[in-house]
Amino acid sequence: MTPDNAQELHAHPAEVMKSQLPMIKRQQFPDDFVWGVATSAFQIEGAAKEDGKGQSIWDLFCRNTGAIADASNGDIACDHYARWESDLDIVSDLGVNAYRFSISWPRVRPTGSGAWNASGLDFYERIVDRLLQRNIKPYVTLNHWDLPQALQTQGGWVNRDTVHRFVEYAEGIHRRMGDRIASIATHNEPWVIAVLGHEKGVFAPGIANRSAAAQVSHHLLLSHGLAVQALRAQNSQTALGIVLNLSPMHPATSSDADRALALLEDGRLVRWYMDPLFKGSYPQDVLEDLGADMPVVHAQDMKNIATPVDFLGLNYYTRSVVSADGSWKAGSTGLPVTEMGWEIYPQGLTELLLRLHKDYALPPVLITESGGAFRDVLEAGSVHDFERTQYVQQHIAALADAMRQGVDVRGYMVWSLMDNFEWASGYEKRFGIVHVEYATQVRTLKDSAHWYRDFLKQDNTQRATAC
Ligand code: FCB
């Protein structure tokens, strides 16, 4: 036994755990680095039918038997529509300088075309103004999956008309509050909408058709490019971009079959979105694999999709591993997994950022989501979520590593501010740094929130002393 670990044996367990954490300090990052927390409308707002809100595809999808693990829905969720003010107090207490949230399209334009809903617009405008009063920059996402059901009835994202309805929606929001929003992301994770929503059918709108999915991805990308052009035509001062969910794609073994599949899956997840956005074309191998399922693409579409953006948002949770015989399971390599069954793999974030930096002329990058679901226990007013704290710290350290190697990363946002409706997993999976007791809607800061707040304060303390 060395003197070092002798001391460890006598230390308080919390101190021992702390010693396992990477040393990161806010001062290591640029002064204007964006530190935030993120949410999305459907996952927190509730008030599904209040004040003129229209139905979204998720309102309907939740009613399908077996669609949601705990048979729940977003009718009440975190009741954020009523509790937005006290929720923003929590955001402010954390000491973040940015809050990423989404606007519910059917709340502001109930049928996706036609009349706008004044109380819906007012709701988001109040949020924006309150954030500004607190010196917190509003980071808005326009489409975090809750398409107005009335548009779905007309084919939804498969129908090219939806592209134009989306551009109108973007213009309407921008006209109303674009002067005060720091950043607008058009879509959140188009891969999820296309593949989980239209190819596998496990997310709304629950369609399982590969050719529909390919067309949807094309329309999402096109509507992104056209919306960016439309907002620029309104002389937008807001940073405009899109949020993708990307990860390194690793073959489970070095067999030819696993390697070939990993390459194709990388094409489907990463290059299918990155190539059109930053190179103006779809990857040939994926087009060939799609064959007759490839999307209908009009002249000018590719040029429009590649409209320059001000930032790329990345949501990173884990790496992807593929095996041709489907036998690979997360956890089989001994790495810890979260409650979602996702491997904890922070080095994948560094790897991903370096690869994107090498392969594309990247705009500034923001990590728009990063976090984990863990088995939280609320006990005597505390949640000791050491694993989540560690997860966040390791991922911040991983992005710092990529920055040191030359990648222009401008911000990091934790998913999520608070526990919420985790889509097909319902309320069973908790991602918040703030605990929500759904029966009472009581919010409790978990240890991870306390850590994040202390981490963010470090810098202020430093500067106060320095002055
Ligand atoms: C992302 C979503 C977000 C949340 C996290 C866990 O794919 O953007 O809404 O569900 O996963």
CSV table of C-alpha atoms and ligand atoms in Angstrom, one decimal:
chain,number,residue,atom,x,y,z
A,1,MET,CA,0.0,0.0,0.0
A,2,THR,CA,1.4,3.4,-1.0
A,3,PRO,CA,0.9,6.5,1.2
A,4,ASP,CA,-1.3,7.8,-1.6
A,5,ASN,CA,-3.9,5.1,-1.6
A,6,ALA,CA,-3.7,4.8,2.2
A,7,GLN,CA,-4.9,8.3,2.3
A,8,GLU,CA,-7.7,7.5,-0.2
A,9,LEU,CA,-9.0,4.7,2.0
A,10,HIS,CA,-9.6,7.2,4.8
A,11,ALA,CA,-11.1,9.9,2.6
A,12,HIS,CA,-14.8,10.5,2.4
A,13,PRO,CA,-16.4,8.4,-0.4
A,14,ALA,CA,-17.5,11.6,-2.2
A,15,GLU,CA,-13.9,12.8,-2.1
A,16,VAL,CA,-12.6,9.6,-3.5
A,17,MET,CA,-15.2,9.8,-6.3
A,18,LYS,CA,-14.1,13.4,-7.0
A,19,SER,CA,-10.6,12.3,-7.5
A,20,GLN,CA,-11.7,10.1,-10.4
A,21,LEU,CA,-13.0,13.1,-12.3
A,22,PRO,CA,-11.0,14.8,-15.0
A,23,MET,CA,-9.7,18.2,-14.0
A,24,ILE,CA,-11.5,20.8,-16.0
A,25,LYS,CA,-11.9,24.4,-15.3
A,26,ARG,CA,-14.1,27.0,-17.0
A,27,GLN,CA,-11.0,29.2,-17.3
A,28,GLN,CA,-9.5,26.8,-19.7
A,29,PHE,CA,-12.2,27.9,-22.2
A,30,PRO,CA,-12.5,31.2,-24.0
A,31,ASP,CA,-14.4,33.9,-22.1
A,32,ASP,CA,-17.2,34.0,-24.7
A,33,PHE,CA,-17.7,30.2,-24.7
A,34,VAL,CA,-21.3,29.3,-24.7
A,35,TRP,CA,-22.4,27.2,-21.7
A,36,GLY,CA,-26.0,26.1,-21.7
A,37,VAL,CA,-28.7,23.6,-20.9
A,38,ALA,CA,-31.2,22.3,-23.4
A,39,THR,CA,-34.8,21.2,-23.6
A,40,SER,CA,-37.5,20.8,-26.3
A,41,ALA,CA,-41.1,21.9,-26.4
A,42,PHE,CA,-42.9,18.6,-26.6
A,43,GLN,CA,-40.8,17.0,-23.9
A,44,ILE,CA,-41.5,19.6,-21.3
A,45,GLU,CA,-44.4,21.9,-22.0
A,46,GLY,CA,-47.5,19.9,-21.6
A,47,ALA,CA,-50.6,22.1,-22.2
A,48,ALA,CA,-51.2,19.9,-25.3
A,49,LYS,CA,-54.6,21.5,-26.0
A,50,GLU,CA,-54.4,24.9,-24.3
A,51,ASP,CA,-54.7,28.4,-25.7
A,52,GLY,CA,-55.3,27.3,-29.2
A,53,LYS,CA,-52.4,24.9,-29.7
A,54,GLY,CA,-52.9,22.5,-32.6
A,55,GLN,CA,-52.2,18.8,-32.5
A,56,SER,CA,-48.7,17.6,-33.3
A,57,ILE,CA,-47.7,14.2,-34.8
A,58,TRP,CA,-46.3,13.3,-31.3
A,59,ASP,CA,-49.7,14.0,-29.6
A,60,LEU,CA,-51.2,11.5,-32.0
A,61,PHE,CA,-48.4,9.0,-32.0
A,62,CYS,CA,-48.5,8.6,-28.2
A,63,ARG,CA,-52.0,7.3,-28.5
A,64,ASN,CA,-50.8,4.2,-30.4
A,65,THR,CA,-50.9,1.1,-28.2
A,66,GLY,CA,-47.3,0.1,-27.4
A,67,ALA,CA,-45.7,3.1,-29.0
A,68,ILE,CA,-44.5,4.6,-25.7
A,69,ALA,CA,-42.8,2.3,-23.1
A,70,ASP,CA,-44.9,3.5,-20.1
A,71,ALA,CA,-48.0,4.3,-22.2
A,72,SER,CA,-47.6,8.0,-21.3
A,73,ASN,CA,-47.9,11.1,-23.5
A,74,GLY,CA,-46.9,14.8,-23.5
A,75,ASP,CA,-50.3,16.1,-22.3
A,76,ILE,CA,-48.8,17.4,-19.0
A,77,ALA,CA,-45.1,16.5,-19.2
A,78,CYS,CA,-43.2,19.0,-16.9
A,79,ASP,CA,-46.1,21.5,-17.1
A,80,HIS,CA,-43.5,24.0,-18.3
A,81,TYR,CA,-46.2,26.0,-20.2
A,82,ALA,CA,-47.5,27.0,-16.8
A,83,ARG,CA,-44.2,26.9,-14.8
A,84,TRP,CA,-41.9,28.6,-17.4
A,85,GLU,CA,-41.1,31.5,-15.1
A,86,SER,CA,-39.8,29.4,-12.2
A,87,ASP,CA,-38.1,27.1,-14.6
A,88,LEU,CA,-36.2,30.0,-16.1
A,89,ASP,CA,-35.3,31.0,-12.5
A,90,ILE,CA,-33.6,27.6,-12.3
A,91,VAL,CA,-31.8,28.2,-15.6
A,92,SER,CA,-30.6,31.5,-14.4
A,93,ASP,CA,-29.5,30.1,-11.0
A,94,LEU,CA,-27.3,27.6,-12.8
A,95,GLY,CA,-25.2,30.5,-14.1
A,96,VAL,CA,-25.4,29.4,-17.8
A,97,ASN,CA,-25.1,32.0,-20.5
A,98,ALA,CA,-27.4,30.2,-23.0
A,99,TYR,CA,-30.6,28.3,-22.9
A,100,ARG,CA,-31.6,26.0,-25.9
A,101,PHE,CA,-35.3,25.4,-26.3
A,102,SER,CA,-37.6,24.6,-29.2
A,103,ILE,CA,-40.7,26.3,-30.4
A,104,SER,CA,-43.8,24.1,-30.9
A,105,TRP,CA,-44.9,24.7,-34.5
A,106,PRO,CA,-48.5,23.7,-33.8
A,107,ARG,CA,-48.6,26.0,-30.8
A,108,VAL,CA,-47.7,29.1,-32.9
A,109,ARG,CA,-49.4,28.0,-36.2
A,110,PRO,CA,-51.9,25.3,-35.2
A,111,THR,CA,-52.4,23.7,-38.6
A,112,GLY,CA,-49.0,24.5,-40.0
A,113,SER,CA,-50.5,26.8,-42.6
A,114,GLY,CA,-53.2,29.5,-42.3
A,115,ALA,CA,-53.8,31.4,-39.1
A,116,TRP,CA,-51.1,32.1,-36.5
A,117,ASN,CA,-51.9,31.7,-32.8
A,118,ALA,CA,-51.2,34.9,-30.9
A,119,SER,CA,-51.0,33.3,-27.4
A,120,GLY,CA,-48.5,30.7,-28.7
A,121,LEU,CA,-46.3,33.4,-30.1
A,122,ASP,CA,-46.7,35.5,-26.9
A,123,PHE,CA,-45.5,32.5,-24.8
A,124,TYR,CA,-42.2,32.2,-26.7
A,125,GLU,CA,-41.7,35.9,-26.8
A,126,ARG,CA,-42.0,36.0,-23.0
A,127,ILE,CA,-39.4,33.3,-22.7
A,128,VAL,CA,-37.0,35.1,-25.0
A,129,ASP,CA,-37.5,38.4,-23.2
A,130,ARG,CA,-37.1,36.9,-19.7
A,131,LEU,CA,-33.9,35.2,-20.8
A,132,LEU,CA,-32.5,38.4,-22.1
A,133,GLN,CA,-33.4,40.2,-18.8
A,134,ARG,CA,-31.3,37.5,-17.1
A,135,ASN,CA,-28.4,37.9,-19.6
A,136,ILE,CA,-29.0,34.4,-21.0
A,137,LYS,CA,-28.9,34.0,-24.8
A,138,PRO,CA,-31.9,32.3,-26.4
A,139,TYR,CA,-30.9,29.4,-28.6
A,140,VAL,CA,-34.0,28.5,-30.5
A,141,THR,CA,-34.7,25.2,-32.5
A,142,LEU,CA,-37.6,25.5,-34.9
A,143,ASN,CA,-38.3,21.8,-35.5
A,144,HIS,CA,-37.7,19.4,-32.6
A,145,TRP,CA,-40.0,16.8,-34.2
A,146,ASP,CA,-43.5,18.1,-33.3
A,147,LEU,CA,-44.9,18.7,-36.8
A,148,PRO,CA,-48.5,19.9,-36.9
A,149,GLN,CA,-50.7,16.9,-37.4
A,150,ALA,CA,-52.7,18.8,-40.1
A,151,LEU,CA,-49.6,18.8,-42.3
A,152,GLN,CA,-49.0,15.1,-41.7
A,153,THR,CA,-52.5,14.4,-43.0
A,154,GLN,CA,-51.3,15.9,-46.2
A,155,GLY,CA,-48.2,13.7,-46.3
A,156,GLY,CA,-46.0,15.5,-43.8
A,157,TRP,CA,-42.3,15.6,-44.6
A,158,VAL,CA,-42.8,13.2,-47.5
A,159,ASN,CA,-44.8,16.0,-49.3
A,160,ARG,CA,-42.6,18.7,-50.8
A,161,ASP,CA,-45.2,21.4,-49.8
A,162,THR,CA,-44.2,20.9,-46.2
A,163,VAL,CA,-40.8,22.4,-47.2
A,164,HIS,CA,-42.5,25.7,-48.0
A,165,ARG,CA,-44.8,25.7,-44.9
A,166,PHE,CA,-41.6,25.3,-42.9
A,167,VAL,CA,-40.0,28.3,-44.5
A,168,GLU,CA,-43.1,30.4,-43.8
A,169,TYR,CA,-42.9,29.2,-40.1
A,170,ALA,CA,-39.2,30.2,-39.9
A,171,GLU,CA,-40.0,33.6,-41.4
A,172,GLY,CA,-42.9,34.2,-39.0
A,173,ILE,CA,-40.8,33.4,-35.9
A,174,HIS,CA,-37.9,35.4,-37.2
A,175,ARG,CA,-40.1,38.4,-38.1
A,176,ARG,CA,-41.6,38.4,-34.6
A,177,MET,CA,-38.6,37.8,-32.4
A,178,GLY,CA,-35.5,37.3,-34.6
A,179,ASP,CA,-34.1,40.6,-33.4
A,180,ARG,CA,-33.7,39.1,-29.9
A,181,ILE,CA,-32.8,35.4,-30.6
A,182,ALA,CA,-29.1,34.7,-30.5
A,183,SER,CA,-29.3,31.6,-32.7
A,184,ILE,CA,-31.8,29.7,-34.7
A,185,ALA,CA,-31.4,26.0,-35.6
A,186,THR,CA,-33.8,24.9,-38.3
A,187,HIS,CA,-34.0,21.2,-37.5
A,188,ASN,CA,-33.0,18.9,-34.6
A,189,GLU,CA,-31.6,15.6,-35.8
A,190,PRO,CA,-33.0,15.1,-39.2
A,191,TRP,CA,-31.7,11.5,-39.2
A,192,VAL,CA,-34.1,10.7,-36.3
A,193,ILE,CA,-37.1,12.1,-38.1
A,194,ALA,CA,-36.2,10.3,-41.3
A,195,VAL,CA,-35.0,6.9,-40.0
A,196,LEU,CA,-36.7,6.5,-36.6
A,197,GLY,CA,-39.9,8.2,-37.7
A,198,HIS,CA,-40.2,7.0,-41.3
A,199,GLU,CA,-38.0,4.0,-41.9
A,200,LYS,CA,-38.2,2.1,-38.6
A,201,GLY,CA,-41.5,3.6,-37.5
A,202,VAL,CA,-40.6,3.7,-33.8
A,203,PHE,CA,-41.0,7.5,-33.5
A,204,ALA,CA,-43.8,9.7,-34.9
A,205,PRO,CA,-45.3,9.6,-37.4
A,206,GLY,CA,-44.7,5.8,-37.2
A,207,ILE,CA,-44.1,5.0,-40.8
A,208,ALA,CA,-41.9,2.1,-41.9
A,209,ASN,CA,-40.9,2.8,-45.5
A,210,ARG,CA,-37.3,3.3,-46.6
A,211,SER,CA,-38.1,5.4,-49.7
A,212,ALA,CA,-40.4,7.7,-47.7
A,213,ALA,CA,-37.6,8.1,-45.2
A,214,ALA,CA,-35.1,9.1,-47.9
A,215,GLN,CA,-37.5,11.6,-49.3
A,216,VAL,CA,-38.1,13.0,-45.8
A,217,SER,CA,-34.4,13.5,-45.2
A,218,HIS,CA,-34.1,15.4,-48.5
A,219,HIS,CA,-37.1,17.6,-47.7
A,220,LEU,CA,-35.7,18.4,-44.2
A,221,LEU,CA,-32.4,19.4,-45.7
A,222,LEU,CA,-34.0,21.4,-48.4
A,223,SER,CA,-36.3,23.2,-46.0
A,224,HIS,CA,-33.3,24.0,-43.9
A,225,GLY,CA,-31.4,25.6,-46.8
A,226,LEU,CA,-34.4,27.5,-48.0
A,227,ALA,CA,-35.2,28.8,-44.5
A,228,VAL,CA,-31.7,30.0,-44.0
A,229,GLN,CA,-31.9,31.9,-47.3
A,230,ALA,CA,-35.3,33.4,-46.3
A,231,LEU,CA,-34.0,34.6,-43.0
A,232,ARG,CA,-30.9,36.1,-44.5
A,233,ALA,CA,-33.3,37.9,-46.9
A,234,GLN,CA,-34.9,39.4,-43.8
A,235,ASN,CA,-31.4,40.7,-42.8
A,236,SER,CA,-31.1,38.3,-40.0
A,237,GLN,CA,-28.5,39.1,-37.3
A,238,THR,CA,-29.2,35.7,-35.7
A,239,ALA,CA,-26.7,32.9,-36.1
A,240,LEU,CA,-28.3,30.3,-38.4
A,241,GLY,CA,-27.6,26.6,-38.5
A,242,ILE,CA,-28.8,23.0,-38.0
A,243,VAL,CA,-28.4,20.4,-35.4
A,244,LEU,CA,-27.2,16.9,-36.3
A,245,ASN,CA,-26.8,13.7,-34.3
A,246,LEU,CA,-23.5,12.2,-35.4
A,247,SER,CA,-21.2,9.6,-34.0
A,248,PRO,CA,-18.1,7.7,-35.0
A,249,MET,CA,-19.2,4.4,-36.6
A,250,HIS,CA,-17.0,1.5,-35.5
A,251,PRO,CA,-17.0,-2.0,-36.9
A,252,ALA,CA,-17.4,-4.6,-34.1
A,253,THR,CA,-14.5,-6.7,-35.6
A,254,SER,CA,-12.0,-6.2,-38.3
A,255,SER,CA,-13.8,-8.6,-40.6
A,256,ASP,CA,-14.5,-7.4,-44.1
A,257,ALA,CA,-18.2,-7.6,-43.6
A,258,ASP,CA,-18.2,-5.5,-40.4
A,259,ARG,CA,-15.9,-2.9,-42.0
A,260,ALA,CA,-18.1,-2.6,-45.1
A,261,LEU,CA,-21.2,-2.2,-43.0
A,262,ALA,CA,-19.6,0.4,-40.8
A,263,LEU,CA,-18.7,2.4,-43.9
A,264,LEU,CA,-22.2,2.3,-45.2
A,265,GLU,CA,-23.7,3.2,-41.9
A,266,ASP,CA,-21.3,6.1,-41.6
A,267,GLY,CA,-22.7,7.1,-44.9
A,268,ARG,CA,-26.3,6.9,-43.7
A,269,LEU,CA,-25.7,8.7,-40.4
A,270,VAL,CA,-22.9,11.2,-41.0
A,271,ARG,CA,-22.2,11.7,-44.7
A,272,TRP,CA,-25.8,11.7,-45.9
A,273,TYR,CA,-26.3,14.9,-43.9
A,274,MET,CA,-22.8,16.4,-43.8
A,275,ASP,CA,-22.0,16.0,-47.6
A,276,PRO,CA,-25.1,17.8,-48.9
A,277,LEU,CA,-24.8,20.6,-46.3
A,278,PHE,CA,-21.1,21.2,-46.8
A,279,LYS,CA,-20.2,19.7,-50.1
A,280,GLY,CA,-23.5,20.0,-52.1
A,281,SER,CA,-24.0,16.4,-52.9
A,282,TYR,CA,-25.2,13.1,-51.5
A,283,PRO,CA,-22.6,10.3,-50.9
A,284,GLN,CA,-22.5,7.9,-53.9
A,285,ASP,CA,-22.3,4.7,-51.8
A,286,VAL,CA,-25.5,5.6,-50.0
A,287,LEU,CA,-27.3,6.5,-53.2
A,288,GLU,CA,-26.3,3.2,-54.7
A,289,ASP,CA,-27.5,1.3,-51.6
A,290,LEU,CA,-30.8,3.2,-51.8
A,291,GLY,CA,-31.3,2.2,-55.4
A,292,ALA,CA,-35.0,2.8,-56.3
A,293,ASP,CA,-35.6,4.3,-52.9
A,294,MET,CA,-33.4,7.3,-53.6
A,295,PRO,CA,-35.2,10.6,-53.1
A,296,VAL,CA,-36.6,12.8,-55.9
A,297,VAL,CA,-34.2,15.8,-56.1
A,298,HIS,CA,-35.1,18.8,-58.2
A,299,ALA,CA,-32.6,21.0,-60.1
A,300,GLN,CA,-31.1,23.6,-57.6
A,301,ASP,CA,-32.0,21.5,-54.5
A,302,MET,CA,-28.5,20.6,-53.8
A,303,LYS,CA,-27.3,24.1,-54.2
A,304,ASN,CA,-30.0,25.3,-51.9
A,305,ILE,CA,-29.2,22.7,-49.2
A,306,ALA,CA,-25.6,23.8,-49.2
A,307,THR,CA,-26.5,27.4,-48.3
A,308,PRO,CA,-23.7,28.5,-45.9
A,309,VAL,CA,-24.6,28.4,-42.2
A,310,ASP,CA,-23.2,30.2,-39.2
A,311,PHE,CA,-22.8,27.1,-37.0
A,312,LEU,CA,-23.2,23.4,-36.9
A,313,GLY,CA,-24.9,22.0,-33.8
A,314,LEU,CA,-23.9,18.5,-32.8
A,315,ASN,CA,-25.7,16.2,-30.4
A,316,TYR,CA,-23.4,13.5,-29.1
A,317,TYR,CA,-24.3,10.7,-26.7
A,318,THR,CA,-22.3,7.6,-27.7
A,319,ARG,CA,-20.3,6.0,-30.5
A,320,SER,CA,-22.1,3.5,-32.8
A,321,VAL,CA,-20.8,0.0,-33.3
A,322,VAL,CA,-22.0,-2.3,-36.1
A,323,SER,CA,-21.6,-5.9,-36.8
A,324,ALA,CA,-22.8,-7.6,-40.0
A,325,ASP,CA,-24.4,-10.4,-38.0
A,326,GLY,CA,-26.0,-8.0,-35.6
A,327,SER,CA,-24.4,-9.7,-32.6
A,328,TRP,CA,-22.6,-6.8,-31.0
A,329,LYS,CA,-24.2,-5.5,-27.7
A,330,ALA,CA,-23.3,-2.3,-25.9
A,331,GLY,CA,-21.5,-3.2,-22.6
A,332,SER,CA,-20.0,-6.3,-24.2
A,333,THR,CA,-16.6,-4.6,-24.3
A,334,GLY,CA,-16.7,-3.8,-20.6
A,335,LEU,CA,-17.4,-0.1,-21.0
A,336,PRO,CA,-20.2,1.2,-18.8
A,337,VAL,CA,-23.6,1.9,-20.3
A,338,THR,CA,-26.3,4.5,-19.4
A,339,GLU,CA,-29.9,3.6,-18.6
A,340,MET,CA,-30.6,3.9,-22.4
A,341,GLY,CA,-28.2,1.1,-22.9
A,342,TRP,CA,-25.8,3.5,-24.6
A,343,GLU,CA,-22.0,3.0,-24.1
A,344,ILE,CA,-20.3,5.9,-22.3
A,345,TYR,CA,-17.6,6.8,-24.8
A,346,PRO,CA,-16.4,10.4,-24.4
A,347,GLN,CA,-13.3,9.9,-26.6
A,348,GLY,CA,-15.8,9.4,-29.4
A,349,LEU,CA,-16.6,13.1,-29.2
A,350,THR,CA,-13.0,14.0,-29.8
A,351,GLU,CA,-12.7,11.5,-32.6
A,352,LEU,CA,-15.9,12.7,-34.3
A,353,LEU,CA,-14.9,16.4,-34.1
A,354,LEU,CA,-11.4,15.7,-35.5
A,355,ARG,CA,-12.8,13.7,-38.3
A,356,LEU,CA,-15.4,16.3,-39.2
A,357,HIS,CA,-12.7,19.0,-39.1
A,358,LYS,CA,-10.5,16.9,-41.4
A,359,ASP,CA,-13.3,16.0,-43.9
A,360,TYR,CA,-15.3,19.3,-44.2
A,361,ALA,CA,-14.8,23.0,-44.2
A,362,LEU,CA,-16.7,23.3,-40.9
A,363,PRO,CA,-18.4,26.4,-39.6
A,364,PRO,CA,-18.1,27.0,-35.8
A,365,VAL,CA,-19.4,24.0,-33.9
A,366,LEU,CA,-21.7,23.9,-30.9
A,367,ILE,CA,-22.3,20.8,-28.8
A,368,THR,CA,-26.1,21.3,-28.6
A,369,GLU,CA,-26.8,18.2,-26.5
A,370,SER,CA,-24.7,16.0,-24.3
A,371,GLY,CA,-25.9,14.0,-21.3
A,372,GLY,CA,-27.0,10.7,-19.9
A,373,ALA,CA,-29.9,8.8,-18.4
A,374,PHE,CA,-29.1,7.2,-15.1
A,375,ARG,CA,-31.0,5.5,-12.3
A,376,ASP,CA,-31.6,8.5,-10.0
A,377,VAL,CA,-32.8,8.2,-6.5
A,378,LEU,CA,-34.4,11.2,-4.8
A,379,GLU,CA,-33.6,10.9,-1.1
A,380,ALA,CA,-34.0,13.6,1.5
A,381,GLY,CA,-34.0,16.3,-1.1
A,382,SER,CA,-30.9,15.1,-2.9
A,383,VAL,CA,-30.1,13.1,-6.0
A,384,HIS,CA,-26.5,11.9,-5.9
A,385,ASP,CA,-26.0,11.4,-9.6
A,386,PHE,CA,-22.3,11.0,-9.6
A,387,GLU,CA,-22.4,9.1,-12.9
A,388,ARG,CA,-24.1,12.0,-14.7
A,389,THR,CA,-21.6,14.5,-13.3
A,390,GLN,CA,-18.8,12.3,-14.4
A,391,TYR,CA,-20.4,11.9,-17.8
A,392,VAL,CA,-20.7,15.7,-18.3
A,393,GLN,CA,-17.2,16.3,-17.1
A,394,GLN,CA,-15.7,13.6,-19.4
A,395,HIS,CA,-17.5,15.0,-22.4
A,396,ILE,CA,-16.4,18.6,-21.6
A,397,ALA,CA,-12.8,17.3,-21.3
A,398,ALA,CA,-13.2,15.4,-24.6
A,399,LEU,CA,-14.3,18.5,-26.5
A,400,ALA,CA,-11.5,20.5,-24.9
A,401,ASP,CA,-9.2,17.9,-26.3
A,402,ALA,CA,-10.6,18.5,-29.8
A,403,MET,CA,-10.3,22.2,-29.4
A,404,ARG,CA,-6.6,21.8,-28.5
A,405,GLN,CA,-6.2,20.0,-31.7
A,406,GLY,CA,-7.7,22.8,-33.7
A,407,VAL,CA,-11.4,22.3,-33.9
A,408,ASP,CA,-13.4,25.5,-33.6
A,409,VAL,CA,-16.0,24.5,-30.9
A,410,ARG,CA,-17.9,27.5,-29.4
A,411,GLY,CA,-20.2,26.0,-26.9
A,412,TYR,CA,-21.5,23.1,-24.8
A,413,MET,CA,-25.1,22.4,-23.7
A,414,VAL,CA,-26.2,19.7,-21.3
A,415,TRP,CA,-29.2,17.6,-22.2
A,416,SER,CA,-31.2,18.2,-20.3
A,417,LEU,CA,-32.2,21.0,-17.9
A,418,MET,CA,-34.7,18.7,-16.3
A,419,ASP,CA,-36.1,15.2,-16.5
A,420,ASN,CA,-38.8,15.1,-19.2
A,421,PHE,CA,-40.7,13.0,-21.7
A,422,GLU,CA,-38.1,10.9,-23.4
A,423,TRP,CA,-40.0,10.1,-26.5
A,424,ALA,CA,-40.7,6.3,-27.0
A,425,SER,CA,-39.2,5.7,-23.5
A,426,GLY,CA,-41.8,7.9,-21.9
A,427,TYR,CA,-40.9,9.2,-18.4
A,428,GLU,CA,-38.9,6.2,-17.4
A,429,LYS,CA,-35.6,7.6,-18.6
A,430,ARG,CA,-34.3,10.6,-16.7
A,431,PHE,CA,-31.8,12.9,-18.4
A,432,GLY,CA,-32.2,16.0,-16.3
A,433,ILE,CA,-29.6,17.7,-14.1
A,434,VAL,CA,-32.8,18.8,-12.3
A,435,HIS,CA,-35.1,16.1,-11.0
A,436,VAL,CA,-38.8,16.4,-11.7
A,437,GLU,CA,-41.3,14.6,-9.4
A,438,TYR,CA,-44.1,14.2,-11.9
A,439,ALA,CA,-46.9,13.7,-9.4
A,440,THR,CA,-46.2,17.1,-7.7
A,441,GLN,CA,-44.1,18.8,-10.4
A,442,VAL,CA,-41.5,19.6,-7.7
A,443,ARG,CA,-38.0,20.4,-9.1
A,444,THR,CA,-34.9,19.4,-7.2
A,445,LEU,CA,-31.3,20.2,-8.3
A,446,LYS,CA,-29.3,17.0,-8.7
A,447,ASP,CA,-25.7,16.9,-7.6
A,448,SER,CA,-24.8,17.2,-11.3
A,449,ALA,CA,-26.6,20.6,-11.4
A,450,HIS,CA,-24.8,21.7,-8.3
A,451,TRP,CA,-21.5,20.7,-9.9
A,452,TYR,CA,-22.3,22.5,-13.2
A,453,ARG,CA,-23.2,25.6,-11.3
A,454,ASP,CA,-20.0,25.5,-9.3
A,455,PHE,CA,-18.0,24.8,-12.4
A,456,LEU,CA,-19.6,27.8,-14.2
A,457,LYS,CA,-19.0,30.0,-11.1
A,458,GLN,CA,-15.3,29.3,-11.0
A,459,ASP,CA,-14.7,31.8,-13.7
A,460,ASN,CA,-16.6,34.6,-12.0
A,461,THR,CA,-14.8,34.1,-8.8
A,462,GLN,CA,-11.5,34.2,-10.5
A,463,ARG,CA,-12.4,37.4,-12.3
A,464,ALA,CA,-13.8,39.0,-9.3
A,465,THR,CA,-10.5,38.4,-7.5
A,466,ALA,CA,-8.5,39.5,-10.4
A,467,CYS,CA,-10.3,42.8,-10.7
B,1,FCB,C1,-31.8,13.4,-28.6
B,1,FCB,C2,-33.0,14.3,-28.7
B,1,FCB,C3,-33.5,14.8,-27.4
B,1,FCB,C4,-33.4,13.8,-26.3
B,1,FCB,C5,-32.0,13.1,-26.3
B,1,FCB,C6,-31.9,12.1,-25.2
B,1,FCB,O1,-31.8,12.5,-29.7
B,1,FCB,O2,-32.7,15.4,-29.6
B,1,FCB,O3,-34.7,15.3,-27.6
B,1,FCB,O4,-34.4,12.9,-26.4
B,1,FCB,O5,-31.8,12.5,-27.6
